[in-house]
Tab-separated table of C-alpha atoms and ligand atoms in Angstrom:
chain	number	residue	atom	x	y	z
Z	26	MET	CA	14.461	-95.614	156.673
Z	27	LYS	CA	13.640	-99.298	156.225
Z	28	GLU	CA	16.033	-101.894	157.623
Z	29	ARG	CA	17.823	-103.653	154.769
Z	30	GLY	CA	16.659	-107.133	153.829
Z	31	LEU	CA	18.746	-110.253	154.274
Z	32	LEU	CA	20.708	-111.713	151.370
Z	33	ILE	CA	20.211	-115.493	151.451
Z	34	VAL	CA	22.544	-117.582	149.297
Z	35	LEU	CA	21.725	-121.234	148.619
Z	36	SER	CA	24.538	-123.070	146.924
Z	37	GLY	CA	25.906	-126.555	146.439
Z	38	PRO	CA	26.873	-128.957	143.664
Z	39	SER	CA	24.881	-129.352	140.468
Z	40	GLY	CA	22.220	-132.042	140.822
Z	41	VAL	CA	21.965	-131.814	144.623
Z	42	GLY	CA	18.464	-130.375	144.270
Z	43	LYS	CA	18.942	-126.597	144.574
Z	44	GLY	CA	16.395	-125.877	141.844
Z	45	THR	CA	13.917	-128.380	143.266
Z	46	VAL	CA	14.256	-127.009	146.811
Z	47	ARG	CA	14.026	-123.415	145.589
Z	48	LYS	CA	10.863	-124.131	143.552
Z	49	GLU	CA	9.299	-125.910	146.529
Z	50	LEU	CA	10.193	-123.010	148.843
Z	51	PHE	CA	8.671	-120.461	146.504
Z	52	SER	CA	5.499	-122.522	146.113
Z	53	GLN	CA	4.917	-122.383	149.880
Z	54	GLU	CA	2.694	-119.547	151.025
Z	55	ASP	CA	4.737	-118.577	154.060
Z	56	THR	CA	7.970	-118.075	152.104
Z	57	ALA	CA	8.704	-114.380	152.356
Z	58	PHE	CA	11.840	-113.982	150.244
Z	59	GLU	CA	12.219	-112.566	146.743
Z	60	TYR	CA	13.923	-114.765	144.153
Z	61	SER	CA	16.651	-113.143	142.076
Z	62	ILE	CA	16.423	-114.479	138.511
Z	63	SER	CA	19.905	-115.070	137.098
Z	64	MET	CA	21.360	-114.303	133.684
Z	65	THR	CA	22.869	-117.170	131.692
Z	66	THR	CA	24.310	-117.974	128.288
Z	67	ARG	CA	23.059	-121.572	128.623
Z	68	LYS	CA	20.391	-122.538	126.068
Z	69	PRO	CA	16.878	-122.854	127.547
Z	70	ARG	CA	15.868	-126.422	128.433
Z	71	GLU	CA	12.452	-127.652	127.369
Z	72	GLY	CA	9.797	-125.781	129.336
Z	73	GLU	CA	12.129	-123.016	130.551
Z	74	VAL	CA	10.875	-119.480	130.004
Z	75	ASP	CA	12.983	-116.331	129.510
Z	76	GLY	CA	12.476	-113.965	132.452
Z	77	ILE	CA	11.078	-116.710	134.701
Z	78	ASP	CA	13.728	-119.433	134.896
Z	79	TYR	CA	16.603	-117.261	133.688
Z	80	PHE	CA	17.269	-114.234	131.540
Z	81	PHE	CA	18.816	-116.017	128.557
Z	82	LYS	CA	21.652	-113.984	126.970
Z	83	SER	CA	24.231	-114.361	124.196
Z	84	ARG	CA	27.903	-114.461	125.216
Z	85	GLU	CA	28.328	-110.928	123.774
Z	86	GLU	CA	25.409	-109.580	125.801
Z	87	PHE	CA	26.710	-111.280	128.944
Z	88	GLU	CA	30.248	-109.964	128.496
Z	89	LYS	CA	28.805	-106.462	128.078
Z	90	LEU	CA	26.965	-106.856	131.424
Z	91	ILE	CA	30.266	-107.880	133.041
Z	92	SER	CA	32.116	-104.862	131.618
Z	93	GLN	CA	29.324	-102.513	132.750
Z	94	ASN	CA	29.517	-103.924	136.324
Z	95	LYS	CA	25.877	-104.994	136.137
Z	96	LEU	CA	26.543	-108.306	137.894
Z	97	LEU	CA	26.963	-108.816	141.616
Z	98	GLU	CA	28.848	-112.013	140.811
Z	99	TRP	CA	29.309	-114.214	137.793
Z	100	ALA	CA	30.951	-117.524	137.006
Z	101	GLU	CA	31.705	-119.680	134.022
Z	102	TYR	CA	30.269	-123.076	134.795
Z	103	VAL	CA	30.685	-126.094	132.509
Z	104	GLY	CA	31.059	-123.869	129.441
Z	105	ASN	CA	28.382	-121.240	130.145
Z	106	TYR	CA	28.222	-117.945	131.992
Z	107	TYR	CA	25.844	-117.463	134.928
Z	108	GLY	CA	25.436	-114.224	136.895
Z	109	THR	CA	23.309	-112.280	139.370
Z	110	PRO	CA	21.915	-108.850	138.345
Z	111	VAL	CA	23.222	-106.385	140.916
Z	112	ASP	CA	20.525	-103.685	140.455
Z	113	TYR	CA	17.670	-106.039	141.333
Z	114	VAL	CA	19.465	-107.314	144.439
Z	115	GLU	CA	20.362	-103.829	145.698
Z	116	LYS	CA	16.896	-102.386	145.044
Z	117	THR	CA	15.095	-105.284	146.728
Z	118	LEU	CA	17.361	-105.336	149.793
Z	119	SER	CA	16.967	-101.581	150.203
Z	120	GLU	CA	13.170	-102.026	150.174
Z	121	GLY	CA	13.665	-104.179	153.289
Z	122	LYS	CA	12.899	-107.456	151.515
Z	123	ASP	CA	14.994	-110.625	151.764
Z	124	VAL	CA	16.587	-111.752	148.499
Z	125	PHE	CA	17.244	-115.412	147.723
Z	126	LEU	CA	20.032	-116.464	145.342
Z	127	GLU	CA	20.435	-120.020	144.074
Z	128	ILE	CA	23.931	-120.135	142.604
Z	129	GLU	CA	26.954	-122.395	142.176
Z	130	VAL	CA	29.908	-122.389	144.531
Z	131	GLN	CA	32.399	-120.029	142.778
Z	132	GLY	CA	29.695	-117.350	142.593
Z	133	ALA	CA	28.685	-117.868	146.218
Z	134	LEU	CA	32.274	-117.272	147.313
Z	135	GLN	CA	32.336	-113.988	145.335
Z	136	VAL	CA	29.104	-112.896	147.033
Z	137	ARG	CA	30.706	-113.743	150.384
Z	138	ASN	CA	33.404	-111.130	149.623
Z	139	ALA	CA	30.938	-108.483	148.407
Z	140	PHE	CA	28.301	-109.198	151.106
Z	141	PRO	CA	29.996	-110.703	154.171
Z	142	GLU	CA	26.750	-109.997	156.056
Z	143	GLY	CA	24.827	-112.437	153.792
Z	144	LEU	CA	23.491	-115.774	154.977
Z	145	PHE	CA	25.278	-118.647	153.228
Z	146	ILE	CA	23.642	-122.081	153.123
Z	147	PHE	CA	25.248	-125.119	151.508
Z	148	LEU	CA	22.876	-127.804	150.250
Z	149	SER	CA	24.659	-131.114	150.509
Z	150	PRO	CA	23.820	-134.481	148.932
Z	151	PRO	CA	23.428	-137.546	151.167
Z	152	SER	CA	26.326	-139.130	149.191
Z	153	LEU	CA	28.288	-138.754	145.954
Z	154	ASN	CA	26.507	-141.795	144.502
Z	155	GLU	CA	23.115	-140.277	145.201
Z	156	LEU	CA	24.305	-137.024	143.579
Z	157	LYS	CA	25.238	-138.878	140.381
Z	158	ASN	CA	21.899	-140.748	140.445
Z	159	ARG	CA	20.047	-137.445	140.611
Z	160	ILE	CA	21.936	-135.913	137.685
Z	161	VAL	CA	21.449	-139.083	135.605
Z	162	THR	CA	17.744	-139.325	136.533
Z	163	ARG	CA	17.153	-135.684	135.599
Z	164	GLY	CA	18.231	-136.676	132.088
Z	165	THR	CA	19.195	-133.169	130.937
Z	166	GLU	CA	22.943	-133.833	130.462
Z	167	THR	CA	25.058	-135.956	128.123
Z	168	GLU	CA	27.465	-138.475	129.677
Z	169	GLU	CA	30.383	-136.093	129.097
Z	170	LEU	CA	28.567	-133.240	130.869
Z	171	ILE	CA	27.585	-135.539	133.749
Z	172	ASN	CA	31.237	-136.501	134.242
Z	173	ASN	CA	32.267	-132.813	134.132
Z	174	ARG	CA	29.638	-131.916	136.695
Z	175	MET	CA	30.719	-134.756	138.985
Z	176	LYS	CA	34.337	-133.573	138.787
Z	177	VAL	CA	33.285	-130.037	139.711
Z	178	ALA	CA	31.021	-131.429	142.476
Z	179	LYS	CA	33.930	-133.094	144.270
Z	180	GLU	CA	35.802	-129.770	144.367
Z	181	GLU	CA	32.659	-127.969	145.531
Z	182	ILE	CA	31.813	-130.338	148.382
Z	183	VAL	CA	35.057	-129.514	150.199
Z	184	MET	CA	34.018	-125.825	150.165
Z	185	MET	CA	31.100	-126.417	152.537
Z	186	ASP	CA	33.263	-125.223	155.443
Z	187	ALA	CA	33.084	-121.684	154.052
Z	188	TYR	CA	29.285	-121.563	154.616
Z	189	ASP	CA	27.284	-120.532	157.676
Z	190	TYR	CA	25.049	-123.612	157.487
Z	191	VAL	CA	24.924	-126.998	155.773
Z	192	VAL	CA	21.510	-128.501	154.994
Z	193	GLU	CA	21.378	-132.058	153.738
Z	194	ASN	CA	18.871	-132.555	150.938
Z	195	GLU	CA	17.700	-136.043	151.661
Z	196	ASN	CA	14.096	-134.968	151.608
Z	197	VAL	CA	12.970	-131.777	149.820
Z	198	LEU	CA	10.318	-130.746	152.367
Z	199	PHE	CA	12.670	-131.272	155.325
Z	200	ALA	CA	15.367	-129.238	153.554
Z	201	CYS	CA	12.860	-126.387	152.949
Z	202	ASP	CA	11.798	-126.439	156.614
Z	203	ARG	CA	15.409	-126.206	157.711
Z	204	ILE	CA	16.165	-123.315	155.349
Z	205	LYS	CA	13.151	-121.373	156.625
Z	206	ALA	CA	14.135	-122.097	160.221
Z	207	ILE	CA	17.680	-120.827	159.530
Z	208	VAL	CA	16.324	-117.603	157.975
Z	209	THR	CA	13.977	-117.029	160.918
Z	210	ALA	CA	16.807	-117.652	163.394
Z	211	GLU	CA	19.082	-115.265	161.480
Z	212	HIS	CA	16.453	-112.496	161.660
Z	213	CYS	CA	16.131	-113.009	165.413
Z	214	ARG	CA	19.916	-112.941	165.808
Z	215	ARG	CA	20.214	-109.653	163.896
Z	216	GLU	CA	17.290	-108.030	165.680
Z	217	ARG	CA	18.925	-108.842	169.031
Z	218	VAL	CA	21.656	-106.283	168.369
Z	219	ALA	CA	21.213	-102.477	168.340
Z	220	PRO	CA	19.045	-100.618	167.550
Z	221	ARG	CA	16.407	-103.154	168.679
Z	222	TYR	CA	17.262	-103.058	172.392
Z	223	LYS	CA	17.372	-99.265	172.288
Z	224	LYS	CA	13.841	-99.256	170.867
Z	225	ILE	CA	12.622	-101.453	173.727
Z	226	LEU	CA	14.376	-99.374	176.417
Z	227	GLU	CA	12.997	-96.124	174.946
Z	228	VAL	CA	9.434	-97.302	175.583
Z	229	GLU	CA	10.021	-97.557	179.342
M	187	LIG	N1	27.408	-118.117	139.987
M	187	LIG	C1	26.162	-118.294	139.590
M	187	LIG	N2	25.668	-119.532	139.443
M	187	LIG	C2	24.395	-119.659	139.040
M	187	LIG	C3	23.564	-118.560	138.791
M	187	LIG	N3	22.340	-119.031	138.409
M	187	LIG	C4	22.410	-120.358	138.441
M	187	LIG	N4	23.639	-120.757	138.816
M	187	LIG	C5	24.158	-122.107	139.033
M	187	LIG	O1	24.687	-122.623	137.829
M	187	LIG	C6	24.659	-124.048	137.875
M	187	LIG	C7	24.107	-124.608	136.580
M	187	LIG	O2	22.760	-124.219	136.443
M	187	LIG	P1	21.826	-124.909	135.372
M	187	LIG	O3	22.514	-124.948	134.052
M	187	LIG	O4	20.483	-124.251	135.433
M	187	LIG	O5	21.774	-126.416	135.852
M	187	LIG	P2	21.163	-127.068	137.157
M	187	LIG	O6	21.000	-126.045	138.235
M	187	LIG	O7	22.171	-128.092	137.490
M	187	LIG	O8	19.838	-127.597	136.744
M	187	LIG	C8	23.808	-124.408	139.093
M	187	LIG	O9	24.684	-124.798	140.130
M	187	LIG	C9	23.094	-123.115	139.416
M	187	LIG	O10	22.788	-123.012	140.802
M	187	LIG	C10	24.118	-117.262	138.970
M	187	LIG	O11	23.500	-116.225	138.802
M	187	LIG	N5	25.416	-117.195	139.363
M	188	LIG	N1	15.592	-134.771	148.068
M	188	LIG	C1	15.607	-135.339	146.863
M	188	LIG	N2	15.467	-136.680	146.744
M	188	LIG	C2	15.496	-137.280	145.532
M	188	LIG	N3	15.648	-136.627	144.364
M	188	LIG	C3	15.794	-135.288	144.406
M	188	LIG	C4	15.775	-134.579	145.655
M	188	LIG	N4	15.945	-133.258	145.377
M	188	LIG	C5	16.062	-133.151	144.036
M	188	LIG	N5	15.959	-134.365	143.446
M	188	LIG	C6	16.071	-134.686	142.001
M	188	LIG	O1	17.451	-134.544	141.654
M	188	LIG	C7	17.584	-134.016	140.332
M	188	LIG	C8	18.456	-132.754	140.393
M	188	LIG	O2	17.738	-131.723	141.060
M	188	LIG	P1	17.883	-130.186	140.640
M	188	LIG	O3	16.922	-129.432	141.484
M	188	LIG	O4	17.786	-130.035	139.152
M	188	LIG	O5	19.395	-129.910	141.138
M	188	LIG	P2	20.342	-128.611	141.018
M	188	LIG	O6	19.448	-127.427	140.771
M	188	LIG	O7	21.080	-128.545	142.313
M	188	LIG	O8	21.263	-128.890	139.879
M	188	LIG	C9	16.166	-133.772	139.810
M	188	LIG	O9	15.780	-134.867	138.996
M	188	LIG	C10	15.322	-133.718	141.085
M	188	LIG	O10	14.002	-134.140	140.856
């Protein structure tokens, strides 16, 4: 039987650069994780494609997925639902592949309960001012939504203690390097424990 893959959870406040870091990671050839595409009731932004950026759902469809236990976690975030399809995650982990989730903080805490063995990484902004600059510069939110997201961000930043690692996103490439280094280190840490040493001793 194949060893199960690692569940990697990247989380942090909106606008910190999770999407940017994730896209950069997945554009790099040596990234060996599988990205789990989330479900959302948010309307697609310009250029977003159903089945690539998200699976876009109506509120009714999403609520049906919740009642059928099809989501590993879900959260209502600034007026929309977001959730992770459980079947994809389970299937991919059982094939021995690492799965990468990019989700907000409430959802990450739910995954922590369901998968305590996951690897939880908090992407932090260099400062609150820089976080606001990034959300404003992205230009996808109205002023009211920006203020909502900043309010949520303050509550989220204090949750970083609940994560295994904190990576500061000052520079996207440095953040990606650190995430990959953390994943590599985590694999080495897990392989250190049984049955790896048994395998080595058996050869003698
Ligand atoms: N809990 C949860 N959060 C998600 C999921 N997918 C995306 N998110 C998070 O929902 C928040 C809003 O996402 P989005 O509307 O795409 O805005 P953006 O990430 O700020 O560009 C972000 O913090 C995402 O990381 C998911 O499946 N579950
Ligand atoms: N390290 C960085 N330095 C400067 N700007 C960044 C950095 N990372 C991301 N950004 C910018 O910040 C904005 C928010 O990034 P995004 O990836 O959409 O955040 P999130 O997915 O966490 O909401 C985007 O305009 C993006 O180009």
